[in-house]
GROMACS .gro file of C-alpha atoms in nm:
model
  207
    1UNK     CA    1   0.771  -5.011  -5.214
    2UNK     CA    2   0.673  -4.794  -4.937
    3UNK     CA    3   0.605  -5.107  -4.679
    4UNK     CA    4   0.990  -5.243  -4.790
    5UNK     CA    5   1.105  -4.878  -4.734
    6UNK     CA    6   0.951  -4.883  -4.331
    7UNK     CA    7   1.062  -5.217  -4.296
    8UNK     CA    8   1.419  -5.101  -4.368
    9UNK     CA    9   1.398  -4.804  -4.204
   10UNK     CA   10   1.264  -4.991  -3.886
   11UNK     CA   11   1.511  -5.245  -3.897
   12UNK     CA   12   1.762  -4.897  -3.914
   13UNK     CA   13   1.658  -4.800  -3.563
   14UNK     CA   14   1.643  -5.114  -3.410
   15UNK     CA   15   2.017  -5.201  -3.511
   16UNK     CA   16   2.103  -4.829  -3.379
   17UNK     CA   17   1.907  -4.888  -3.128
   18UNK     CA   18   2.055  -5.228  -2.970
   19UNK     CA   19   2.416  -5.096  -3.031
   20UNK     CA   20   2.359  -4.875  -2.731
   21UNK     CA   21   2.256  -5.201  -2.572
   22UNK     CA   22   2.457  -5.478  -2.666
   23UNK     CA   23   2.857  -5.487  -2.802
   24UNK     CA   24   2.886  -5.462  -3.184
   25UNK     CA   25   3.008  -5.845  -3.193
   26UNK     CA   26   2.669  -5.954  -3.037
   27UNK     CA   27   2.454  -5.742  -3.239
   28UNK     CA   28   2.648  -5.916  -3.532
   29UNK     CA   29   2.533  -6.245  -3.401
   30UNK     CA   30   2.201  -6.141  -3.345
   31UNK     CA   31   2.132  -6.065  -3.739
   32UNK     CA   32   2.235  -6.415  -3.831
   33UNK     CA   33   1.969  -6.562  -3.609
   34UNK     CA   34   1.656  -6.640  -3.770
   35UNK     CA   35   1.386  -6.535  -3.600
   36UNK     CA   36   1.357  -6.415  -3.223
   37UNK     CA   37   1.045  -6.620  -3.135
   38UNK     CA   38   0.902  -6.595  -2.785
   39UNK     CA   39   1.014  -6.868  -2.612
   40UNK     CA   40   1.089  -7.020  -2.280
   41UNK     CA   41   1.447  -7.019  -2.113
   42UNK     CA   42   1.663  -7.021  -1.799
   43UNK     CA   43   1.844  -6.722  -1.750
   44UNK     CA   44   2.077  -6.524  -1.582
   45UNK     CA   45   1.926  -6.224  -1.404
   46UNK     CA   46   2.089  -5.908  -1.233
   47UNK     CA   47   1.900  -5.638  -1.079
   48UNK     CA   48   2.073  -5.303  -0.906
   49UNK     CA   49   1.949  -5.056  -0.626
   50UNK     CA   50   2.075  -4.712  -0.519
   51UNK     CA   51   2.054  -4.745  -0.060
   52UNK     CA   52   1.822  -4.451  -0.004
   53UNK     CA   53   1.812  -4.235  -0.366
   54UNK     CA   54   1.533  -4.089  -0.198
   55UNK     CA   55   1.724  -3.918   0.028
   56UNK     CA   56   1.938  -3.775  -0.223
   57UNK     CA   57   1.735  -3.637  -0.446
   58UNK     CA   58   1.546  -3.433  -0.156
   59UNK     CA   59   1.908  -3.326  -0.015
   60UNK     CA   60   2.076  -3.257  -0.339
   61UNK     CA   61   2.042  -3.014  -0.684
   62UNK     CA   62   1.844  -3.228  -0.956
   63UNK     CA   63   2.028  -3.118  -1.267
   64UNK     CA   64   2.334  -3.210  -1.069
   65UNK     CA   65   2.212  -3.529  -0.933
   66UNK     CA   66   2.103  -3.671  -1.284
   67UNK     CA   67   2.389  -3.565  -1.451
   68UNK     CA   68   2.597  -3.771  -1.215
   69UNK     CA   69   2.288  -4.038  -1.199
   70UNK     CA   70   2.401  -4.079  -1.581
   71UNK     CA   71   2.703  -4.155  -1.500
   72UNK     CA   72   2.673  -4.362  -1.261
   73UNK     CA   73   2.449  -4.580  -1.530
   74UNK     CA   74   2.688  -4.577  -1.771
   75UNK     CA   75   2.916  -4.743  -1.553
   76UNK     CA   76   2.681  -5.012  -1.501
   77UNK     CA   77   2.597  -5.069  -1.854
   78UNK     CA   78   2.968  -5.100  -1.943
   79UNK     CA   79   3.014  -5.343  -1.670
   80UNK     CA   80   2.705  -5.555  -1.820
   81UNK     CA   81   2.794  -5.506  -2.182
   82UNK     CA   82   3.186  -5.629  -2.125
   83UNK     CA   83   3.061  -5.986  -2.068
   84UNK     CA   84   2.818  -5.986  -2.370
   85UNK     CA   85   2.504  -5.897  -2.143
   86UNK     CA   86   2.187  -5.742  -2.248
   87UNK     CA   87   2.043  -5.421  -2.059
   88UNK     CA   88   1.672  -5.484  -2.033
   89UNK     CA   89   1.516  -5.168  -1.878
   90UNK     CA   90   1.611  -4.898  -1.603
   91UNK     CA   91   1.365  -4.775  -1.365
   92UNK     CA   92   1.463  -4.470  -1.171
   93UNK     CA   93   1.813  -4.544  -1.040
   94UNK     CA   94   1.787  -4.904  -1.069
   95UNK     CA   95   1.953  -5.129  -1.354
   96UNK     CA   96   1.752  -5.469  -1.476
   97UNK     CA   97   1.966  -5.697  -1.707
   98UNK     CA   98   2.000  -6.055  -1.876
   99UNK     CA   99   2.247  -6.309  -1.981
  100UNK     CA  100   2.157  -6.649  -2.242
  101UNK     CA  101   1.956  -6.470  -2.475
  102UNK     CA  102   1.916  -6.414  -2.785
  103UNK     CA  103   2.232  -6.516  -2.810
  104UNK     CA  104   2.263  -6.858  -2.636
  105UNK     CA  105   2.546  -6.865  -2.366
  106UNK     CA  106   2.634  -7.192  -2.165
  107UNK     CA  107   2.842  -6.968  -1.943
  108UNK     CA  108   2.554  -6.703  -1.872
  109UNK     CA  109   2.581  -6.737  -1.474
  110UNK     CA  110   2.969  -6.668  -1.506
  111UNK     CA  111   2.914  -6.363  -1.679
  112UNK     CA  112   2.659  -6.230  -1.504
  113UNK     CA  113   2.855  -6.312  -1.161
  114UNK     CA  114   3.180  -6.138  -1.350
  115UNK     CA  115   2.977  -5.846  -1.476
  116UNK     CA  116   2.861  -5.770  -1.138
  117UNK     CA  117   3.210  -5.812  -0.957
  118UNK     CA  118   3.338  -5.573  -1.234
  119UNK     CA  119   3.013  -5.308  -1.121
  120UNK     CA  120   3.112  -5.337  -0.814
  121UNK     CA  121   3.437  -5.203  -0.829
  122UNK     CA  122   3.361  -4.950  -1.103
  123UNK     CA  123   3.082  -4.782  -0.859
  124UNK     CA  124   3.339  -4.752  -0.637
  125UNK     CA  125   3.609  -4.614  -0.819
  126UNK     CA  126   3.328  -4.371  -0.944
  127UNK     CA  127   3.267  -4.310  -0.556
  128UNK     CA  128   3.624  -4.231  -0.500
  129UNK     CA  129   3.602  -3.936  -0.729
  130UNK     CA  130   3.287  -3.836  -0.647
  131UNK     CA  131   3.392  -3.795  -0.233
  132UNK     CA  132   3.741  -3.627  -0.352
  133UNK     CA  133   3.514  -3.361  -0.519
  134UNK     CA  134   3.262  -3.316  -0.252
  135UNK     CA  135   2.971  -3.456  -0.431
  136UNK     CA  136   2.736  -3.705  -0.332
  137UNK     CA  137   2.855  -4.114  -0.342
  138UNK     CA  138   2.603  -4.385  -0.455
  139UNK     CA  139   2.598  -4.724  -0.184
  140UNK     CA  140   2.481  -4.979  -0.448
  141UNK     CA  141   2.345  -5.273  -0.408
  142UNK     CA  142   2.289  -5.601  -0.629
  143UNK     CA  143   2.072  -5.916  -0.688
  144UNK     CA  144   2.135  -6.195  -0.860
  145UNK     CA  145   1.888  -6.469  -1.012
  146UNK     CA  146   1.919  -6.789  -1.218
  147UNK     CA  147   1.538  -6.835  -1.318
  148UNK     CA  148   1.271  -6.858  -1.633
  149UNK     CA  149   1.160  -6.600  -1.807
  150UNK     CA  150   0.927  -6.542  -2.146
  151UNK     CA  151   1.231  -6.397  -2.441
  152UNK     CA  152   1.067  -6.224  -2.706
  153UNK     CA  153   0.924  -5.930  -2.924
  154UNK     CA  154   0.697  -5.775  -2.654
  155UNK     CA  155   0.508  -5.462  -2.704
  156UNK     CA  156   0.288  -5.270  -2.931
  157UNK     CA  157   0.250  -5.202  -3.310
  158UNK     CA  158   0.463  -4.844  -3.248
  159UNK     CA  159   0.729  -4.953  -2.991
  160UNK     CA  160   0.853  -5.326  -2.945
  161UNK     CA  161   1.144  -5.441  -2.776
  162UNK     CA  162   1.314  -5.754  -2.746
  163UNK     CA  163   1.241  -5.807  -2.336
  164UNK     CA  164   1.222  -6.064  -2.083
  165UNK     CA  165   0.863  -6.144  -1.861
  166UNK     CA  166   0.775  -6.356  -1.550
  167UNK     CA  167   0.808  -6.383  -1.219
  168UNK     CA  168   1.187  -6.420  -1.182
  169UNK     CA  169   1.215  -6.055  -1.295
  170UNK     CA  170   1.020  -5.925  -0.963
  171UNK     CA  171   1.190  -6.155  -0.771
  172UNK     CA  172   1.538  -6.026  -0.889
  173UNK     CA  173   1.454  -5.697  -0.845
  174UNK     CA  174   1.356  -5.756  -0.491
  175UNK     CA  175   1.713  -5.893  -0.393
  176UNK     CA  176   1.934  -5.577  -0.384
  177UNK     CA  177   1.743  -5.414  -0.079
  178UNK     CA  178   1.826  -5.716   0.094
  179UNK     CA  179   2.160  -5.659   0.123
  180UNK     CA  180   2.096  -5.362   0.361
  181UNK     CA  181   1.977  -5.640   0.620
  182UNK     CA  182   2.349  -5.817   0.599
  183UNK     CA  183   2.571  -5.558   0.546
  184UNK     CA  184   2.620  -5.708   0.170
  185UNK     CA  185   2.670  -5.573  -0.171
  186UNK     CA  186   2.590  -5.842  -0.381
  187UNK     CA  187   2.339  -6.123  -0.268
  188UNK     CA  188   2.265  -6.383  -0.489
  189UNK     CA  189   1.965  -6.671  -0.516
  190UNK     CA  190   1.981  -7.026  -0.400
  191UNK     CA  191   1.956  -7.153  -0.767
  192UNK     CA  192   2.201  -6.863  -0.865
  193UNK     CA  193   2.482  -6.979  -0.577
  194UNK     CA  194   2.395  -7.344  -0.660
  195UNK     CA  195   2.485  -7.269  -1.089
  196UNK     CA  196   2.852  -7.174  -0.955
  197UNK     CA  197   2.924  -7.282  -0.606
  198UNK     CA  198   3.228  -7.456  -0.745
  199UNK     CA  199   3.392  -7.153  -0.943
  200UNK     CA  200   3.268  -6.833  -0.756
  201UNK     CA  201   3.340  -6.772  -0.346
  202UNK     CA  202   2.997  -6.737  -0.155
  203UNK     CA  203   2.937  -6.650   0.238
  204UNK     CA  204   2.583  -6.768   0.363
  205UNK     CA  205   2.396  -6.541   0.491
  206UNK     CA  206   2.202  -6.721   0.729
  207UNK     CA  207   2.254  -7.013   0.906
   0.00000   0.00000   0.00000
């Protein structure tokens, strides 16, 4: 009796827990799957970076900056969620997050291209109000990755999350800061243009 009442209280908290993360309509989905084995699977990756946070946090009031810094990341994580994505982590003002999984999605690279499109324009809209009130405005900068990754239950016996591993993960992450080289605001992958050169409108980079 007492394991069944942990398991149910576990499976509580993870189902609060991933509504914060995911739309209600995908958790839905998720609790007719199965299982959500580790497995093996092309994704859709998207990775954001605040141009010089440093800076700002040296030059500004914390409590202020992290109250806006909040903001700023719900913004994002509306922008994911509205095109069923899946928030994987954030690490100090940057944003890490996944389309295709657990919930399968043939159109993962469309969403993840829309989702950022839709960030875009929300950061800035957010910067609009932040410069009309005299308060520091975020340049933000995105990566995009179609790649594999390890899906699965990763973690320990107190805290596991459902997460994405491998080397496509650092690789997305490391795209953002390269749009300070170009003058960009979203720079995608080779595989990632390739997925939706027909649908999307791309500008090389380098020639």
């Amino acid at each position: 009796v007492n394991n069944l009442t942990q398991a149910l209280k576990s499976t509580q908290r993870t189902l609060i827990t991933a509504t914060r993360y995911l739309p209600q309509t995908l958790v839905k989905k998720i609790l007719h799957i199965d299982s959500l084995e580790t497995e093996q699977q092309k994704l859709s990756l998207l990775a954001s970076n605040i141009n010089n946070f440093n800076a700002l946090l040296e030059k500004n009031n914390p409590n202020a900056l992290t109250t806006q810094l909040s903001q700023y990341l719900e913004q994002l994580t509306q922008s994911v969620l509205l095109t069923n994505g899946l928030v994987d982590h954030y690490v100090n003002n940057s944003l890490v997050a996944f389309w295709g999984a657990p919930v399968k999605d043939e159109q993962h690279a469309q969403h993840a291209a829309i989702s950022a499109l839709h960030a875009r324009q929300s950061i800035q809209n957010l910067n609009q109000i932040w410069h009309e009130n005299n308060e520091p405005t975020y340049q933000t900068y995105f990566g995009l990755h179609l790649g594999k990754v390890i899906t699965g239950n990763i973690g320990s016996s107190d805290r596991m999350n459902y997460t994405i591993i491998g080397e496509s993960i650092n690789f997305v992450k490391y795209l953002p800061q390269i749009n300070a080289t170009y003058g960009t605001k979203i720079i995608t992958s080779y595989l990632f243009y390739k997925a939706l050169q027909n649908e999307f409108l791309f500008r090389p980079v380098d020639f």
